[in-house]
């Protein structure tokens, strides 16, 4: 593993695997044979203190930059800011990203994760709902175990978008002596109870799909329809009316099929988002993993997950940059601004930057280059 981290980043990425014989969750349950994947970009210095950890967002995995093969159609999700001379400069830093537990992309053949679709060593069958509930704190603890195995005791920064931002705050609160800086994009821990039911609305179609069978569908018909509709809900939630208007307006799915003429005739926006959900449901996404990932986020919001992030944010001492895209409806800019004020009141050096965009929550991924200069300046600033 150390050799992989030492390789200079050249745009081609290797997926590595980390294993723990056993792990005890925040809820006190033991999981055997835990495995997660990870990727690195850049070179680890001799002191091993030039690492930037990039935890991933809800529906992503550790593929934050580069390509696995030259002919890969798209690079990792933050490729525009990770690489030589880019804001997360691989000539200066070793960037590490790690697959989470219960990663919903467990069926894509690339993501390495332990979750309900994994084989229970005690039964030889997939766990299903017998898998213990895990939390964002568990994600971070597994990440720490991996970094410890590499001899990395100090992080130059933890940077993430959405759920990645939440993990960044958890890192800063749980291990304040190990995190110098935090870069949080479109993700604030100060959420309201509404977020719990909002998250539940995403996954309700899975539970309503008869093929879900209370989580016991492995080896039989899978709840593809429910997963596709759940992903449709996630896609819609990540948008903003401005972005939808710019991309779709009121176009019909088929120019010759007026939605007024028949119920099966549809609008282009519905067709496009539904197709996106179905594509992932049939190729990458496991239903139970998505349910467990959602619960981890609900527990973090509720503050009942063993999280180290206290409501007043007093445990966070790392210099913090909060980047918020104006049109994000999931994490409104006003909430993020209030959070920065709270950090500053606590004596934490914190900065708020708002980026103009109509791209909604997803802009923190697709338009992250707009924040590039801000991120570069922040990383170069004194501690």
Short mmCIF file of C-alpha atoms in Angstrom, two decimals:
data_model
loop_
_atom_site.label_atom_id
_atom_site.label_comp_id
_atom_site.label_asym_id
_atom_site.label_seq_id
_atom_site.Cartn_x
_atom_site.Cartn_y
_atom_site.Cartn_z
CA UNK A 1 0.00 0.00 0.00
CA UNK A 2 2.78 2.42 0.82
CA UNK A 3 4.35 1.90 -2.59
CA UNK A 4 1.07 2.77 -4.30
CA UNK A 5 0.79 5.98 -2.34
CA UNK A 6 4.34 6.89 -3.28
CA UNK A 7 3.70 6.72 -7.01
CA UNK A 8 3.61 10.03 -8.85
CA UNK A 9 0.20 10.82 -10.27
CA UNK A 10 0.15 10.65 -14.07
CA UNK A 11 -3.57 10.57 -14.76
CA UNK A 12 -3.91 6.78 -14.61
CA UNK A 13 -5.24 5.54 -11.29
CA UNK A 14 -4.86 2.28 -9.41
CA UNK A 15 -7.53 1.04 -7.03
CA UNK A 16 -6.04 -0.28 -3.79
CA UNK A 17 -7.67 -2.37 -1.07
CA UNK A 18 -7.45 -2.06 2.70
CA UNK A 19 -8.59 -4.80 5.08
CA UNK A 20 -9.32 -5.06 8.80
CA UNK A 21 -9.85 -8.50 10.40
CA UNK A 22 -12.64 -7.00 12.49
CA UNK A 23 -14.19 -3.65 13.30
CA UNK A 24 -16.53 -2.61 16.11
CA UNK A 25 -19.10 -0.05 15.04
CA UNK A 26 -20.30 3.02 16.91
CA UNK A 27 -23.38 0.94 17.76
CA UNK A 28 -21.23 -1.74 19.39
CA UNK A 29 -21.55 -4.42 16.69
CA UNK A 30 -18.56 -6.32 15.33
CA UNK A 31 -18.04 -6.73 11.58
CA UNK A 32 -15.48 -9.28 10.43
CA UNK A 33 -13.31 -9.06 7.33
CA UNK A 34 -13.88 -5.37 6.58
CA UNK A 35 -12.55 -4.18 3.23
CA UNK A 36 -12.61 -0.75 1.60
CA UNK A 37 -10.99 0.56 -1.57
CA UNK A 38 -8.83 3.63 -1.86
CA UNK A 39 -6.99 5.70 -4.43
CA UNK A 40 -4.11 8.13 -4.25
CA UNK A 41 -2.83 10.88 -6.51
CA UNK A 42 0.56 12.44 -5.95
CA UNK A 43 3.60 11.56 -3.88
CA UNK A 44 3.81 11.06 -0.13
CA UNK A 45 6.70 13.07 1.29
CA UNK A 46 9.26 11.70 3.72
CA UNK A 47 7.55 13.27 6.72
CA UNK A 48 4.16 11.91 5.56
CA UNK A 49 2.49 15.22 6.38
CA UNK A 50 1.47 16.40 2.89
CA UNK A 51 -1.74 14.36 2.65
CA UNK A 52 -5.11 15.83 1.69
CA UNK A 53 -7.92 13.40 2.40
CA UNK A 54 -10.95 13.66 0.09
CA UNK A 55 -13.95 11.76 1.49
CA UNK A 56 -16.59 11.20 -1.19
CA UNK A 57 -20.22 12.30 -1.46
CA UNK A 58 -23.41 10.22 -1.05
CA UNK A 59 -23.61 8.52 -4.45
CA UNK A 60 -19.89 8.54 -5.30
CA UNK A 61 -16.90 6.39 -4.42
CA UNK A 62 -13.16 6.99 -4.03
CA UNK A 63 -12.63 7.78 -7.72
CA UNK A 64 -12.00 11.50 -7.23
CA UNK A 65 -9.59 12.09 -10.13
CA UNK A 66 -7.88 10.59 -13.15
CA UNK A 67 -8.81 7.54 -15.19
CA UNK A 68 -8.29 3.84 -14.71
CA UNK A 69 -7.64 3.43 -18.45
CA UNK A 70 -6.78 5.86 -21.21
CA UNK A 71 -10.12 5.17 -22.91
CA UNK A 72 -12.29 5.82 -19.83
CA UNK A 73 -15.01 8.23 -21.01
CA UNK A 74 -14.89 10.46 -17.92
CA UNK A 75 -12.35 11.03 -15.13
CA UNK A 76 -12.96 11.10 -11.38
CA UNK A 77 -15.53 13.58 -10.12
CA UNK A 78 -13.08 16.29 -8.89
CA UNK A 79 -10.52 15.82 -11.66
CA UNK A 80 -10.73 19.51 -12.58
CA UNK A 81 -9.06 20.48 -9.27
CA UNK A 82 -6.85 17.44 -8.56
CA UNK A 83 -3.58 17.03 -10.48
CA UNK A 84 -0.23 18.67 -11.23
CA UNK A 85 -0.53 22.44 -10.90
CA UNK A 86 -4.24 22.25 -10.03
CA UNK A 87 -5.68 23.61 -6.75
CA UNK A 88 -5.21 20.22 -5.05
CA UNK A 89 -1.73 20.12 -6.51
CA UNK A 90 -0.27 16.63 -6.82
CA UNK A 91 3.18 18.17 -7.22
CA UNK A 92 2.85 19.31 -3.58
CA UNK A 93 0.32 16.99 -1.99
CA UNK A 94 -0.59 13.32 -1.86
CA UNK A 95 -4.36 13.19 -2.30
CA UNK A 96 -6.08 10.13 -0.82
CA UNK A 97 -9.71 9.11 -1.28
CA UNK A 98 -11.38 6.09 0.33
CA UNK A 99 -14.51 4.07 -0.46
CA UNK A 100 -17.00 4.26 2.40
CA UNK A 101 -18.65 1.39 4.14
CA UNK A 102 -22.13 0.55 2.72
CA UNK A 103 -21.21 2.23 -0.56
CA UNK A 104 -24.22 2.09 -2.86
CA UNK A 105 -21.97 1.52 -5.91
CA UNK A 106 -21.05 -1.96 -4.69
CA UNK A 107 -22.20 -3.56 -7.97
CA UNK A 108 -20.02 -1.52 -10.33
CA UNK A 109 -17.05 -3.89 -10.22
CA UNK A 110 -14.70 -1.12 -9.07
CA UNK A 111 -15.90 0.04 -5.66
CA UNK A 112 -14.55 -1.97 -2.72
CA UNK A 113 -16.83 -1.79 0.29
CA UNK A 114 -18.27 -3.83 3.13
CA UNK A 115 -22.00 -3.65 3.63
CA UNK A 116 -25.28 -5.56 3.40
CA UNK A 117 -24.44 -6.99 -0.02
CA UNK A 118 -21.16 -8.44 1.33
CA UNK A 119 -20.84 -12.09 2.29
CA UNK A 120 -21.31 -12.75 5.98
CA UNK A 121 -18.39 -15.04 6.93
CA UNK A 122 -20.60 -16.77 9.50
CA UNK A 123 -23.25 -17.84 6.96
CA UNK A 124 -21.56 -17.69 3.54
CA UNK A 125 -24.49 -15.59 2.30
CA UNK A 126 -25.02 -11.84 1.83
CA UNK A 127 -25.78 -10.05 5.09
CA UNK A 128 -28.92 -8.28 3.89
CA UNK A 129 -30.55 -6.49 6.80
CA UNK A 130 -28.51 -8.52 9.27
CA UNK A 131 -25.65 -6.10 8.59
CA UNK A 132 -25.31 -3.65 11.48
CA UNK A 133 -26.31 -0.03 11.02
CA UNK A 134 -23.23 2.13 10.50
CA UNK A 135 -22.64 5.86 10.70
CA UNK A 136 -20.55 8.60 9.19
CA UNK A 137 -18.39 8.32 12.32
CA UNK A 138 -17.73 4.70 11.32
CA UNK A 139 -16.71 5.86 7.84
CA UNK A 140 -14.16 8.21 9.40
CA UNK A 141 -12.82 5.62 11.84
CA UNK A 142 -12.15 3.19 8.99
CA UNK A 143 -10.38 5.98 7.10
CA UNK A 144 -8.24 6.67 10.15
CA UNK A 145 -7.31 2.99 10.41
CA UNK A 146 -6.19 3.00 6.77
CA UNK A 147 -4.11 6.15 7.22
CA UNK A 148 -2.59 4.74 10.40
CA UNK A 149 -1.52 1.67 8.42
CA UNK A 150 0.36 3.99 6.05
CA UNK A 151 2.06 5.82 8.90
CA UNK A 152 0.11 9.04 8.22
CA UNK A 153 -0.54 10.88 11.47
CA UNK A 154 -1.20 14.43 10.26
CA UNK A 155 -3.41 15.73 7.44
CA UNK A 156 -2.67 18.95 5.60
CA UNK A 157 -6.40 19.14 4.92
CA UNK A 158 -9.61 17.19 4.66
CA UNK A 159 -11.72 18.36 1.72
CA UNK A 160 -15.09 17.10 0.55
CA UNK A 161 -18.41 17.94 -1.05
CA UNK A 162 -21.82 17.15 0.44
CA UNK A 163 -21.43 13.99 2.55
CA UNK A 164 -17.70 14.42 1.98
CA UNK A 165 -17.95 17.78 3.74
CA UNK A 166 -19.78 16.16 6.66
CA UNK A 167 -16.95 13.63 6.99
CA UNK A 168 -14.46 16.50 6.88
CA UNK A 169 -16.14 18.11 9.88
CA UNK A 170 -16.25 14.76 11.69
CA UNK A 171 -12.51 14.38 11.12
CA UNK A 172 -11.81 17.86 12.51
CA UNK A 173 -13.99 17.30 15.58
CA UNK A 174 -12.90 13.71 16.33
CA UNK A 175 -9.17 14.19 15.67
CA UNK A 176 -8.41 17.91 16.13
CA UNK A 177 -4.70 17.27 16.56
CA UNK A 178 -4.47 15.53 13.19
CA UNK A 179 -6.30 17.97 10.86
CA UNK A 180 -4.75 21.31 9.89
CA UNK A 181 -7.44 22.58 7.53
CA UNK A 182 -10.98 21.76 6.41
CA UNK A 183 -12.50 22.53 3.02
CA UNK A 184 -16.25 21.92 3.12
CA UNK A 185 -18.23 22.30 -0.10
CA UNK A 186 -22.05 22.27 -0.11
CA UNK A 187 -22.29 20.42 3.18
CA UNK A 188 -23.03 21.74 6.66
CA UNK A 189 -23.49 19.63 9.81
CA UNK A 190 -26.00 22.14 11.21
CA UNK A 191 -29.07 20.60 9.58
CA UNK A 192 -32.72 20.61 10.67
CA UNK A 193 -34.99 17.58 11.33
CA UNK A 194 -36.57 18.15 7.91
CA UNK A 195 -33.46 16.59 6.40
CA UNK A 196 -34.36 13.22 7.97
CA UNK A 197 -37.69 12.87 6.16
CA UNK A 198 -36.27 14.47 3.02
CA UNK A 199 -33.63 11.74 2.88
CA UNK A 200 -36.33 9.13 3.54
CA UNK A 201 -38.32 10.37 0.55
CA UNK A 202 -35.37 9.47 -1.66
CA UNK A 203 -35.42 5.79 -0.74
CA UNK A 204 -39.14 5.13 -0.15
CA UNK A 205 -39.58 3.61 -3.65
CA UNK A 206 -37.08 0.87 -2.75
CA UNK A 207 -39.09 -0.26 0.25
CA UNK A 208 -42.29 -0.13 -1.83
CA UNK A 209 -40.83 -2.44 -4.49
CA UNK A 210 -42.12 -5.99 -3.89
CA UNK A 211 -38.78 -7.39 -5.11
CA UNK A 212 -37.00 -5.70 -2.23
CA UNK A 213 -38.51 -8.42 -0.02
CA UNK A 214 -37.46 -6.78 3.22
CA UNK A 215 -33.86 -6.78 2.03
CA UNK A 216 -33.75 -10.48 1.17
CA UNK A 217 -33.49 -10.32 -2.63
CA UNK A 218 -29.98 -11.65 -3.26
CA UNK A 219 -30.08 -14.53 -5.71
CA UNK A 220 -33.58 -13.56 -6.89
CA UNK A 221 -35.34 -10.70 -8.69
CA UNK A 222 -33.81 -7.41 -7.59
CA UNK A 223 -35.78 -4.22 -6.82
CA UNK A 224 -34.49 -2.44 -9.92
CA UNK A 225 -37.64 -0.36 -10.38
CA UNK A 226 -37.52 0.89 -6.80
CA UNK A 227 -33.82 1.73 -7.00
CA UNK A 228 -34.33 3.56 -10.31
CA UNK A 229 -37.10 5.69 -8.82
CA UNK A 230 -35.01 6.34 -5.69
CA UNK A 231 -32.13 7.56 -7.85
CA UNK A 232 -34.58 9.70 -9.81
CA UNK A 233 -35.51 11.37 -6.51
CA UNK A 234 -31.84 11.93 -5.66
CA UNK A 235 -31.17 13.47 -9.08
CA UNK A 236 -34.11 15.87 -8.73
CA UNK A 237 -33.07 16.85 -5.19
CA UNK A 238 -29.59 17.74 -6.40
CA UNK A 239 -30.91 20.17 -9.02
CA UNK A 240 -32.22 23.73 -8.92
CA UNK A 241 -35.11 25.21 -10.95
CA UNK A 242 -32.66 27.49 -12.77
CA UNK A 243 -30.55 24.61 -14.00
CA UNK A 244 -33.57 22.56 -15.05
CA UNK A 245 -35.00 25.54 -16.93
CA UNK A 246 -31.71 26.16 -18.73
CA UNK A 247 -31.32 22.54 -19.77
CA UNK A 248 -34.88 21.43 -20.45
CA UNK A 249 -37.51 24.17 -20.25
CA UNK A 250 -40.86 22.49 -21.09
CA UNK A 251 -39.65 20.28 -23.91
CA UNK A 252 -41.50 17.09 -24.67
CA UNK A 253 -39.63 13.80 -24.48
CA UNK A 254 -40.71 13.13 -28.06
CA UNK A 255 -41.50 16.13 -30.30
CA UNK A 256 -44.37 14.16 -31.85
CA UNK A 257 -45.96 13.07 -28.58
CA UNK A 258 -47.85 15.82 -26.76
CA UNK A 259 -48.20 15.11 -23.00
CA UNK A 260 -51.73 16.50 -23.32
CA UNK A 261 -52.67 13.75 -25.75
CA UNK A 262 -51.85 10.76 -23.55
CA UNK A 263 -50.56 10.06 -20.06
CA UNK A 264 -47.70 7.92 -21.36
CA UNK A 265 -46.35 10.90 -23.33
CA UNK A 266 -43.83 12.66 -21.13
CA UNK A 267 -41.59 15.70 -20.69
CA UNK A 268 -37.90 15.59 -21.56
CA UNK A 269 -36.70 16.39 -18.04
CA UNK A 270 -38.61 13.42 -16.61
CA UNK A 271 -37.31 11.13 -19.33
CA UNK A 272 -33.71 12.25 -18.85
CA UNK A 273 -33.66 11.93 -15.06
CA UNK A 274 -35.53 8.63 -15.16
CA UNK A 275 -33.04 7.25 -17.67
CA UNK A 276 -30.15 8.31 -15.45
CA UNK A 277 -31.68 6.54 -12.47
CA UNK A 278 -32.42 3.38 -14.43
CA UNK A 279 -28.89 3.21 -15.87
CA UNK A 280 -27.35 3.19 -12.40
CA UNK A 281 -30.01 0.87 -10.96
CA UNK A 282 -29.20 -1.79 -13.54
CA UNK A 283 -25.41 -1.52 -13.41
CA UNK A 284 -23.97 -0.07 -10.20
CA UNK A 285 -26.40 0.42 -7.32
CA UNK A 286 -27.38 -2.04 -4.61
CA UNK A 287 -30.72 -1.32 -2.93
CA UNK A 288 -29.73 -2.27 0.62
CA UNK A 289 -26.46 -0.36 0.43
CA UNK A 290 -28.42 2.74 -0.57
CA UNK A 291 -30.76 2.29 2.40
CA UNK A 292 -27.83 1.93 4.81
CA UNK A 293 -26.04 4.94 3.32
CA UNK A 294 -29.19 7.00 3.79
CA UNK A 295 -29.53 5.91 7.41
CA UNK A 296 -25.91 6.93 8.10
CA UNK A 297 -26.72 10.42 6.86
CA UNK A 298 -29.99 10.59 8.82
CA UNK A 299 -28.18 9.63 12.02
CA UNK A 300 -25.55 12.30 11.46
CA UNK A 301 -28.28 14.94 11.06
CA UNK A 302 -30.04 13.68 14.20
CA UNK A 303 -26.83 13.86 16.23
CA UNK A 304 -27.43 10.34 17.58
CA UNK A 305 -24.64 8.59 15.70
CA UNK A 306 -21.74 8.96 18.08
CA UNK A 307 -20.60 11.92 16.01
CA UNK A 308 -17.97 14.16 17.50
CA UNK A 309 -19.50 17.24 15.85
CA UNK A 310 -21.33 19.09 18.62
CA UNK A 311 -24.24 21.44 17.75
CA UNK A 312 -22.21 24.53 18.67
CA UNK A 313 -19.22 23.32 16.61
CA UNK A 314 -16.88 24.01 19.53
CA UNK A 315 -14.73 20.93 18.90
CA UNK A 316 -13.67 22.12 15.44
CA UNK A 317 -10.38 24.01 15.68
CA UNK A 318 -8.95 23.47 12.18
CA UNK A 319 -8.80 26.45 9.88
CA UNK A 320 -11.98 26.09 7.83
CA UNK A 321 -13.06 27.15 4.37
CA UNK A 322 -16.79 26.82 3.67
CA UNK A 323 -17.70 26.97 -0.01
CA UNK A 324 -21.38 27.19 -0.81
CA UNK A 325 -23.01 27.33 -4.25
CA UNK A 326 -25.81 29.87 -4.29
CA UNK A 327 -28.51 27.58 -5.69
CA UNK A 328 -27.96 24.58 -3.40
CA UNK A 329 -31.38 23.63 -2.00
CA UNK A 330 -30.15 20.73 0.17
CA UNK A 331 -27.63 22.83 2.11
CA UNK A 332 -28.80 26.45 1.81
CA UNK A 333 -26.19 29.19 1.75
CA UNK A 334 -27.80 30.93 4.71
CA UNK A 335 -27.27 27.90 6.95
CA UNK A 336 -23.65 27.65 5.84
CA UNK A 337 -23.11 31.34 6.56
CA UNK A 338 -24.58 30.95 10.05
CA UNK A 339 -22.27 28.01 10.65
CA UNK A 340 -19.21 30.05 9.75
CA UNK A 341 -20.37 32.74 12.13
CA UNK A 342 -20.63 30.12 14.87
CA UNK A 343 -17.12 28.85 14.17
CA UNK A 344 -15.74 32.38 14.26
CA UNK A 345 -17.56 33.05 17.53
CA UNK A 346 -15.81 30.00 18.96
CA UNK A 347 -12.45 31.44 17.93
CA UNK A 348 -11.97 29.12 14.96
CA UNK A 349 -10.50 30.71 11.86
CA UNK A 350 -13.31 30.21 9.35
CA UNK A 351 -14.12 31.73 5.97
CA UNK A 352 -17.32 31.68 3.90
CA UNK A 353 -17.27 31.91 0.10
CA UNK A 354 -20.43 31.81 -2.02
CA UNK A 355 -20.17 30.73 -5.66
CA UNK A 356 -22.76 31.93 -8.15
CA UNK A 357 -24.36 29.04 -10.00
CA UNK A 358 -27.78 27.76 -11.03
CA UNK A 359 -26.56 24.17 -10.87
CA UNK A 360 -27.99 23.37 -7.45
CA UNK A 361 -26.35 21.00 -5.00
CA UNK A 362 -24.65 19.10 -7.82
CA UNK A 363 -22.66 22.21 -8.77
CA UNK A 364 -20.26 21.35 -5.95
CA UNK A 365 -19.18 18.48 -8.18
CA UNK A 366 -19.76 19.63 -11.74
CA UNK A 367 -18.65 23.24 -11.22
CA UNK A 368 -15.98 22.79 -8.56
CA UNK A 369 -13.44 24.48 -10.88
CA UNK A 370 -15.21 27.78 -10.12
CA UNK A 371 -13.88 27.49 -6.58
CA UNK A 372 -10.39 26.51 -7.72
CA UNK A 373 -8.62 29.80 -7.04
CA UNK A 374 -10.28 30.07 -3.62
CA UNK A 375 -9.16 26.56 -2.69
CA UNK A 376 -5.61 27.19 -3.93
CA UNK A 377 -5.32 30.42 -1.92
CA UNK A 378 -6.70 28.75 1.22
CA UNK A 379 -4.25 25.87 1.06
CA UNK A 380 -1.34 28.27 0.61
CA UNK A 381 -2.44 30.50 3.50
CA UNK A 382 -0.67 30.24 6.90
CA UNK A 383 -2.03 27.82 9.45
#
